[in-house]
Short mmCIF file of C-alpha atoms in Angstrom, two decimals:
data_model
loop_
_atom_site.label_atom_id
_atom_site.label_comp_id
_atom_site.label_asym_id
_atom_site.label_seq_id
_atom_site.Cartn_x
_atom_site.Cartn_y
_atom_site.Cartn_z
CA MET A 1 -17.26 -21.32 23.82
CA LEU A 2 -17.12 -18.85 26.92
CA TYR A 3 -17.46 -20.79 29.73
CA PRO A 4 -17.71 -24.67 30.39
CA THR A 5 -21.23 -25.88 30.58
CA PRO A 6 -21.63 -26.66 34.34
CA ILE A 7 -20.29 -23.04 35.40
CA ALA A 8 -22.61 -21.34 32.17
CA LYS A 9 -25.53 -23.11 34.30
CA LEU A 10 -24.89 -21.76 37.42
CA ILE A 11 -24.33 -18.82 36.64
CA GLU A 12 -27.93 -18.74 34.74
CA SER A 13 -29.35 -19.95 38.54
CA PHE A 14 -27.67 -17.16 40.28
CA THR A 15 -29.15 -14.09 37.93
CA LYS A 16 -32.46 -15.26 38.74
CA LEU A 17 -32.05 -13.93 41.93
CA PRO A 18 -33.41 -10.50 42.61
CA GLY A 19 -30.47 -7.70 42.11
CA ILE A 20 -27.95 -10.14 40.98
CA GLY A 21 -26.98 -9.02 37.39
CA ILE A 22 -24.65 -11.22 35.18
CA LYS A 23 -21.04 -9.81 36.33
CA THR A 24 -22.52 -10.57 39.99
CA ALA A 25 -23.88 -13.68 38.87
CA THR A 26 -20.36 -14.74 37.43
CA ARG A 27 -18.00 -13.62 40.26
CA LEU A 28 -20.50 -15.28 42.67
CA ALA A 29 -20.26 -18.94 40.26
CA PHE A 30 -16.54 -18.95 39.67
CA TYR A 31 -16.13 -18.02 43.77
CA THR A 32 -18.72 -20.90 44.24
CA VAL A 33 -16.72 -23.34 42.70
CA GLY A 34 -13.54 -22.39 44.97
CA MET A 35 -15.39 -23.00 47.69
CA ASN A 36 -14.73 -26.03 49.99
CA ASP A 37 -16.89 -29.10 49.03
CA GLU A 38 -18.82 -28.99 52.58
CA ASP A 39 -20.34 -25.05 52.06
CA VAL A 40 -21.21 -25.93 48.55
CA ASN A 41 -23.20 -29.10 49.65
CA ASP A 42 -24.65 -27.35 52.56
CA PHE A 43 -25.75 -24.44 50.12
CA ALA A 44 -27.29 -27.19 48.17
CA LYS A 45 -29.43 -28.89 50.73
CA ASN A 46 -30.12 -25.80 52.57
CA LEU A 47 -31.69 -24.34 48.93
CA LEU A 48 -33.98 -27.77 48.73
CA SER A 49 -34.88 -28.28 52.50
CA ALA A 50 -35.93 -24.22 52.80
CA LYS A 51 -38.25 -24.67 49.57
CA ARG A 52 -39.58 -27.74 50.58
CA GLU A 53 -39.85 -27.57 54.15
CA LEU A 54 -41.23 -24.23 54.41
CA THR A 55 -44.75 -23.25 53.77
CA TYR A 56 -47.05 -20.45 54.93
CA CYS A 57 -49.03 -20.51 57.97
CA SER A 58 -53.08 -21.27 57.17
CA VAL A 59 -54.14 -18.62 59.79
CA CYS A 60 -52.02 -15.91 59.14
CA GLY A 61 -49.33 -16.57 55.89
CA ASN A 62 -46.16 -15.95 57.84
CA LEU A 63 -43.40 -18.24 56.41
CA THR A 64 -42.99 -20.96 58.78
CA ASP A 65 -41.72 -24.88 59.43
CA ASP A 66 -45.02 -25.48 61.17
CA ASP A 67 -48.83 -25.13 60.48
CA PRO A 68 -49.77 -22.78 62.24
CA CYS A 69 -46.74 -20.94 63.04
CA SER A 70 -45.06 -20.73 65.97
CA ILE A 71 -46.35 -16.85 66.80
CA CYS A 72 -50.14 -18.48 66.06
CA SER A 73 -50.07 -21.01 68.46
CA ASP A 74 -48.49 -18.85 71.09
CA GLU A 75 -50.81 -19.27 73.62
CA THR A 76 -48.65 -16.54 75.91
CA ARG A 77 -49.64 -13.95 72.81
CA ASP A 78 -52.38 -11.22 72.79
CA LYS A 79 -55.29 -12.41 70.21
CA THR A 80 -57.09 -9.09 70.31
CA VAL A 81 -54.42 -7.44 68.16
CA VAL A 82 -53.54 -8.43 64.51
CA LEU A 83 -50.61 -6.36 62.79
CA VAL A 84 -50.82 -6.47 59.18
CA VAL A 85 -48.00 -6.81 56.96
CA GLU A 86 -46.71 -7.03 53.43
CA ASP A 87 -44.61 -9.89 53.65
CA ALA A 88 -43.13 -12.78 56.07
CA LYS A 89 -39.66 -10.45 56.06
CA ASP A 90 -41.56 -7.81 58.06
CA VAL A 91 -42.94 -10.36 60.74
CA SER A 92 -39.13 -10.78 61.21
CA ALA A 93 -38.47 -7.04 61.81
CA MET A 94 -41.27 -6.49 64.07
CA GLU A 95 -40.44 -9.58 66.25
CA LYS A 96 -36.91 -8.64 66.65
CA ILE A 97 -37.72 -5.27 68.64
CA GLN A 98 -39.59 -7.63 71.42
CA GLU A 99 -42.00 -5.12 71.96
CA TYR A 100 -45.50 -6.01 69.91
CA HIS A 101 -46.92 -9.64 71.43
CA GLY A 102 -49.85 -9.49 69.29
CA LEU A 103 -50.53 -11.45 65.84
CA TYR A 104 -49.90 -11.12 62.88
CA HIS A 105 -51.77 -11.03 59.12
CA VAL A 106 -49.01 -11.34 56.04
CA LEU A 107 -50.50 -10.08 52.69
CA HIS A 108 -47.82 -11.40 50.49
CA GLY A 109 -48.24 -8.10 48.61
CA LEU A 110 -49.61 -4.42 48.02
CA ILE A 111 -52.54 -3.41 46.69
CA SER A 112 -50.86 -1.33 43.22
CA PRO A 113 -52.99 0.02 41.04
CA MET A 114 -50.31 1.18 38.69
CA ASN A 115 -49.01 -2.27 38.33
CA GLY A 116 -52.53 -4.09 38.48
CA VAL A 117 -52.52 -5.56 41.37
CA GLY A 118 -55.72 -5.62 42.88
CA PRO A 119 -57.48 -6.54 46.62
CA ASP A 120 -58.03 -10.27 45.58
CA ASP A 121 -54.60 -10.57 43.91
CA ILE A 122 -53.15 -10.49 47.72
CA ASN A 123 -54.03 -12.52 51.31
CA LEU A 124 -56.98 -9.91 51.75
CA LYS A 125 -59.35 -12.70 51.92
CA GLY A 126 -57.97 -14.82 54.60
CA LEU A 127 -57.88 -11.62 56.73
CA ILE A 128 -61.81 -11.09 56.22
CA THR A 129 -62.51 -14.27 56.85
CA ARG A 130 -60.19 -14.15 60.40
CA LEU A 131 -61.97 -11.25 61.45
CA GLN A 132 -65.33 -12.85 61.05
CA GLU A 133 -64.71 -15.97 62.37
CA ASP A 134 -62.69 -14.89 65.07
CA SER A 135 -64.58 -11.92 67.60
CA GLY A 136 -61.96 -11.49 69.71
CA ILE A 137 -60.05 -9.42 67.85
CA SER A 138 -60.67 -5.64 68.41
CA GLU A 139 -58.02 -3.88 66.67
CA VAL A 140 -56.35 -4.01 63.47
CA ILE A 141 -52.34 -1.89 63.09
CA ILE A 142 -51.75 -1.54 59.58
CA ALA A 143 -47.99 -1.78 59.12
CA THR A 144 -47.59 -1.43 55.17
CA ASN A 145 -44.58 0.41 54.03
CA ALA A 146 -44.48 4.02 53.61
CA THR A 147 -44.89 4.02 50.22
CA ALA A 148 -47.33 4.79 47.52
CA ASP A 149 -48.97 1.13 47.26
CA GLY A 150 -48.58 0.71 50.84
CA GLU A 151 -50.66 3.57 51.55
CA ALA A 152 -53.26 2.55 48.85
CA THR A 153 -53.31 -0.60 50.84
CA SER A 154 -53.51 0.86 54.22
CA MET A 155 -56.67 3.48 53.09
CA TYR A 156 -58.24 0.22 51.25
CA LEU A 157 -58.08 -1.75 54.55
CA SER A 158 -59.37 1.29 57.25
CA ARG A 159 -62.43 1.97 54.52
CA LEU A 160 -63.22 -1.64 54.35
CA LEU A 161 -62.53 -2.65 58.37
CA LYS A 162 -63.86 0.66 60.14
CA PRO A 163 -67.61 0.00 59.22
CA ALA A 164 -67.44 -3.46 61.08
CA GLY A 165 -66.29 -1.59 63.96
CA ILE A 166 -63.30 -2.78 64.31
CA LYS A 167 -60.38 -0.44 65.49
CA VAL A 168 -58.01 0.49 62.52
CA THR A 169 -54.64 1.90 63.09
CA ARG A 170 -51.30 2.49 61.71
CA LEU A 171 -47.79 2.87 62.54
CA ALA A 172 -46.75 6.50 63.12
CA ARG A 173 -45.48 8.81 60.55
CA GLY A 174 -42.41 11.05 61.50
CA LEU A 175 -38.55 11.55 61.20
CA ALA A 176 -36.90 8.25 61.47
CA VAL A 177 -34.64 8.02 64.93
CA GLY A 178 -31.61 9.29 64.50
CA SER A 179 -32.06 11.50 61.04
CA ASP A 180 -31.46 15.26 59.95
CA ILE A 181 -34.55 17.46 59.75
CA GLU A 182 -32.54 18.81 57.14
CA TYR A 183 -32.28 15.82 55.00
CA ALA A 184 -36.02 15.06 55.38
CA ASP A 185 -38.33 14.83 52.63
CA GLU A 186 -41.30 17.52 53.00
CA MET A 187 -44.43 14.73 52.87
CA THR A 188 -42.17 13.18 56.25
CA LEU A 189 -41.91 16.26 57.61
CA LEU A 190 -45.38 17.52 57.37
CA ARG A 191 -46.38 14.07 58.70
CA ALA A 192 -44.06 14.53 61.71
CA ILE A 193 -45.85 18.18 62.56
CA GLU A 194 -49.36 16.83 61.74
CA ASN A 195 -48.69 13.96 64.43
CA ARG A 196 -46.72 16.04 67.09
CA THR A 197 -46.51 14.38 70.18
CA GLU A 198 -46.13 16.27 73.68
CA ILE A 199 -43.28 15.64 75.67
CA MET B 1 -37.25 -17.39 67.29
CA LEU B 2 -36.45 -15.01 64.62
CA TYR B 3 -36.60 -17.46 61.41
CA PRO B 4 -37.35 -20.69 61.15
CA THR B 5 -34.56 -22.82 61.12
CA PRO B 6 -34.59 -23.93 56.91
CA ILE B 7 -34.50 -20.21 56.29
CA ALA B 8 -31.75 -19.18 58.55
CA LYS B 9 -29.75 -22.04 57.42
CA LEU B 10 -30.13 -20.68 53.70
CA ILE B 11 -29.77 -17.36 54.82
CA GLU B 12 -26.63 -18.50 56.31
CA SER B 13 -24.99 -20.08 53.06
CA PHE B 14 -25.74 -16.99 51.72
CA THR B 15 -23.51 -14.95 53.31
CA LYS B 16 -20.57 -16.93 52.45
CA LEU B 17 -20.71 -15.66 48.91
CA PRO B 18 -18.37 -12.68 48.52
CA GLY B 19 -20.10 -9.23 49.01
CA ILE B 20 -23.34 -10.41 50.47
CA GLY B 21 -24.18 -9.52 53.83
CA ILE B 22 -26.89 -10.20 56.71
CA LYS B 23 -29.38 -7.90 54.83
CA THR B 24 -28.78 -9.13 51.16
CA ALA B 25 -28.97 -13.02 52.34
CA THR B 26 -32.11 -12.31 53.58
CA ARG B 27 -33.93 -11.19 51.13
CA LEU B 28 -32.29 -13.66 48.49
CA ALA B 29 -33.20 -16.62 51.11
CA PHE B 30 -36.86 -15.21 51.47
CA TYR B 31 -36.64 -14.54 47.57
CA THR B 32 -35.91 -18.35 46.89
CA VAL B 33 -38.49 -19.86 49.11
CA GLY B 34 -41.35 -17.73 46.37
CA MET B 35 -39.42 -19.30 43.54
CA ASN B 36 -40.90 -21.93 41.61
CA ASP B 37 -39.97 -25.60 42.31
CA GLU B 38 -38.27 -26.34 38.96
CA ASP B 39 -35.65 -23.01 39.58
CA VAL B 40 -34.37 -23.79 43.05
CA ASN B 41 -34.17 -27.73 41.87
CA ASP B 42 -31.83 -26.67 38.93
CA PHE B 43 -29.80 -23.77 41.26
CA ALA B 44 -29.34 -26.58 43.93
CA LYS B 45 -28.33 -29.33 41.30
CA ASN B 46 -25.87 -26.67 39.09
CA LEU B 47 -24.22 -25.59 42.68
CA LEU B 48 -23.64 -29.26 43.03
CA SER B 49 -22.33 -30.44 39.44
CA ALA B 50 -20.22 -27.04 39.01
CA LYS B 51 -18.59 -27.87 42.11
CA ARG B 52 -18.27 -31.75 41.12
CA GLU B 53 -17.61 -31.57 37.46
CA LEU B 54 -15.53 -28.59 37.07
CA THR B 55 -11.59 -28.78 37.56
CA TYR B 56 -8.78 -26.87 36.82
CA CYS B 57 -7.03 -27.69 33.48
CA SER B 58 -3.38 -29.61 34.47
CA VAL B 59 -1.60 -27.87 31.63
CA CYS B 60 -2.91 -24.04 32.13
CA GLY B 61 -5.05 -23.74 35.09
CA ASN B 62 -7.96 -22.50 33.60
CA LEU B 63 -10.94 -23.73 34.70
CA THR B 64 -12.52 -26.64 32.65
CA ASP B 65 -14.88 -29.69 32.55
CA ASP B 66 -12.15 -31.76 30.62
CA ASP B 67 -8.54 -31.77 31.10
CA PRO B 68 -6.86 -30.74 29.47
CA CYS B 69 -9.29 -27.63 28.41
CA SER B 70 -10.46 -26.81 25.56
CA ILE B 71 -8.28 -24.38 24.90
CA CYS B 72 -4.87 -26.25 25.40
CA SER B 73 -6.02 -29.08 23.44
CA ASP B 74 -7.51 -26.76 20.48
CA GLU B 75 -4.89 -27.33 17.51
CA THR B 76 -5.59 -24.47 15.79
CA ARG B 77 -4.46 -21.87 18.81
CA ASP B 78 -1.08 -20.28 18.55
CA LYS B 79 1.26 -22.40 21.03
CA THR B 80 4.11 -20.02 20.85
CA VAL B 81 2.42 -17.25 22.87
CA VAL B 82 1.12 -17.61 26.65
CA LEU B 83 -1.27 -14.99 28.17
CA VAL B 84 -0.38 -14.87 31.97
CA VAL B 85 -3.75 -14.08 33.92
CA GLU B 86 -4.91 -13.92 37.77
CA ASP B 87 -7.90 -16.15 37.50
CA ALA B 88 -10.27 -18.13 35.00
CA LYS B 89 -12.71 -15.20 35.01
CA ASP B 90 -9.80 -13.12 33.06
CA VAL B 91 -9.47 -16.18 30.14
CA SER B 92 -13.14 -15.83 29.96
CA ALA B 93 -12.55 -11.94 29.64
CA MET B 94 -10.04 -12.38 26.93
CA GLU B 95 -11.87 -14.94 24.83
CA LYS B 96 -14.85 -12.34 24.57
CA ILE B 97 -12.62 -10.12 22.35
CA GLN B 98 -11.90 -13.24 19.91
CA GLU B 99 -8.73 -10.89 18.77
CA TYR B 100 -6.10 -13.04 20.79
CA HIS B 101 -5.42 -17.00 19.71
CA GLY B 102 -2.67 -18.17 21.92
CA LEU B 103 -2.54 -20.11 24.83
CA TYR B 104 -3.21 -18.88 28.63
CA HIS B 105 -1.94 -19.68 31.67
CA VAL B 106 -3.84 -18.50 34.94
CA LEU B 107 -2.39 -17.99 38.21
CA HIS B 108 -4.60 -18.40 40.67
CA GLY B 109 -4.00 -15.15 42.43
CA LEU B 110 -0.94 -12.45 42.69
CA ILE B 111 1.84 -11.81 44.58
CA SER B 112 1.05 -9.76 47.43
CA PRO B 113 3.68 -8.72 49.85
CA MET B 114 1.24 -6.43 51.76
CA ASN B 115 -0.96 -9.72 52.22
CA GLY B 116 1.93 -12.20 52.70
CA VAL B 117 1.13 -13.80 49.40
CA GLY B 118 4.51 -15.19 47.84
CA PRO B 119 5.44 -16.53 44.61
CA ASP B 120 5.58 -20.11 45.75
CA ASP B 121 1.92 -19.19 47.33
CA ILE B 122 0.16 -18.91 43.30
CA ASN B 123 0.46 -21.34 40.10
CA LEU B 124 4.08 -19.99 39.33
CA LYS B 125 5.44 -22.91 39.20
CA GLY B 126 3.32 -24.56 36.61
CA LEU B 127 4.74 -21.88 34.43
CA ILE B 128 8.29 -22.13 34.64
CA THR B 129 7.60 -26.12 34.65
CA ARG B 130 5.29 -25.57 31.21
CA LEU B 131 8.20 -22.71 30.10
CA GLN B 132 11.05 -25.40 30.74
CA GLU B 133 9.56 -28.54 29.10
CA ASP B 134 8.09 -26.69 25.87
CA SER B 135 10.74 -24.70 24.30
CA GLY B 136 7.64 -23.54 21.46
CA ILE B 137 6.70 -20.61 23.66
CA SER B 138 8.73 -17.59 22.44
CA GLU B 139 6.46 -15.07 23.95
CA VAL B 140 4.87 -14.45 27.60
CA ILE B 141 2.40 -11.64 27.53
CA ILE B 142 1.60 -10.76 31.11
CA ALA B 143 -2.11 -9.55 31.42
CA THR B 144 -2.44 -9.12 35.77
CA ASN B 145 -4.57 -6.38 36.79
CA ALA B 146 -3.06 -2.93 36.65
CA THR B 147 -2.91 -2.50 40.56
CA ALA B 148 -0.20 -2.74 42.81
CA ASP B 149 -0.25 -6.36 43.37
CA GLY B 150 -1.06 -7.05 39.46
CA GLU B 151 2.43 -4.44 39.00
CA ALA B 152 4.51 -6.57 41.75
CA THR B 153 3.60 -9.97 40.18
CA SER B 154 4.68 -8.74 36.17
CA MET B 155 7.66 -7.39 37.80
CA TYR B 156 8.76 -10.24 39.37
CA LEU B 157 7.80 -12.59 36.14
CA SER B 158 9.50 -10.60 33.72
CA ARG B 159 12.98 -10.55 35.85
CA LEU B 160 12.29 -14.11 36.22
CA LEU B 161 11.49 -15.19 32.40
CA LYS B 162 13.67 -12.34 30.79
CA PRO B 163 17.12 -13.97 31.35
CA ALA B 164 15.90 -17.19 29.78
CA GLY B 165 15.84 -15.47 26.81
CA ILE B 166 12.13 -15.22 26.87
CA LYS B 167 10.13 -12.26 25.11
CA VAL B 168 8.17 -10.69 28.10
CA THR B 169 5.37 -8.26 27.22
CA ARG B 170 2.28 -6.77 29.13
CA LEU B 171 -0.83 -5.28 28.15
CA ALA B 172 -0.66 -1.41 27.25
CA ARG B 173 -1.67 1.23 29.77
CA GLY B 174 -3.19 4.39 28.86
CA LEU B 175 -6.60 6.00 28.70
CA ALA B 176 -9.42 3.67 28.88
CA VAL B 177 -11.75 3.72 25.58
CA GLY B 178 -14.77 6.26 26.00
CA SER B 179 -13.06 7.72 29.16
CA ASP B 180 -12.20 11.18 29.93
CA ILE B 181 -9.26 12.74 30.58
CA GLU B 182 -10.37 15.16 32.87
CA TYR B 183 -11.29 12.14 35.35
CA ALA B 184 -7.87 10.18 34.50
CA ASP B 185 -6.07 9.68 37.65
CA GLU B 186 -2.43 11.04 37.48
CA MET B 187 -0.68 7.65 37.09
CA THR B 188 -2.90 6.65 34.03
CA LEU B 189 -1.95 9.91 31.98
CA LEU B 190 1.39 9.64 33.07
CA ARG B 191 1.30 5.89 31.60
CA ALA B 192 -0.47 7.32 28.67
CA ILE B 193 1.83 9.77 27.59
CA GLU B 194 4.91 7.71 28.15
CA ASN B 195 3.57 5.02 26.04
CA ARG B 196 1.82 7.85 23.17
CA THR B 197 1.75 5.82 19.56
CA GLU B 198 2.04 7.29 16.38
CA ILE B 199 -1.54 7.92 14.23
#
C-alpha cells in the first residue's frame, strides 16, 4: 500500500485537471483532508452545481445559468456587432474592461489544421446561422488569440463572411501596454510598425 | 456580472487550495464544466469520502482509513524503531523506497520559533507517550526536512530523548544523488565533507 484508497481516488480526480501532475495532485489531496468540513462540503457541492446548473447559451455559446444568457437577453446592448472569441473565459476578459457593449459568439475552439480540428468541429455553424437569420448584424469583430490557430480561424472567418457584405474586423496587433521594445518578438514589432497610429 | 454564480462559487472553492490563485482557479473551474459528468461526480464524491473516511492513526498520526493504521497493525514490521516525520506525505515517500520496515510517528508540523509554533503545537506529546508506554522502542530516527524548522525540531527531539537512554539518529546530510558539486550550496558541501564515508 502507498496511500489509503480514499486519498488515492482523490489524487486521481485531481490529476484529471489540466496542468496538475501527480505531485501537485498529492499535495492538494492531502491538503483537502486537512481543510475544515464546511469548505470541503462546499467544494463538492460547487463542483456538482457548476456542472449541473451551467449550460451554453443557445444563441452565442457563452457559459450561463440562464438560456439565453444575460448578455444576449440584455436589451441595452448593441445588437449590430458580434465579437467572436475562442471560449467563455474570453467573454469574461472582454466584459472586465467594460468598454465593449455588443454581443458575443463563442467558438468553443479554434480551427487547428495541425491538430485535425476543422471548421465543422467548432461552433462556426451557429455563427453563420445567426448572421443569416439576423440581418441587423453589420460587424463581426474577430477576437481569437494571436496564435497560429487563432490566425487560421481569423483568416477562415474573414474569407467566409466578407463576400456576404459583413464588415469583418479583428483586434489590433502591436506592443502590449507596459512591454519593452527590446524584448518584443519580431512579428509583434512588424505588426506594430505596419499598424502604427498617428498621435 | 462577470461570471454566473455557480462558476464564481466553484472558482472560490478552487482558490482555497494551496498554490492556486484566481487565474488558475478560473481555468480549472471552466475546465471542470467541460469535463464529462462521471468525472465531475467522482471528483465530488472522492472529496467527500476522503474527508469523511480518512482519519489520523491514534498511534502514529499517519493518515488512514483504519485505526490503527496498516503500518502500526502490521505484525511483520520492526517495532523497535520509530521514524519521526513532519506529515503523512513523508510516510508515503519513505514507504516508496521499500527499505525501511520500522514504525512511524507523524508530527503534523515542525517546531518553528519564527512562526510561533512551539513543541506543544505539534504531535510531540503522542511520541513521548508512546516511548513511555512501549519500552520496546530502542531507536528514534528523526526524518524532518533539512530546513531551519526541521533542524530546530530535530535538535529539540534529540535533547529530549537522549537523556531517556533512547538512541536518536537522523537522516544523513550530503550531496543529493545525481547532483553537481558545482551547484551544491555551502552548507550541503560542509555536511558532505563532515560526514564523508569510507569506500
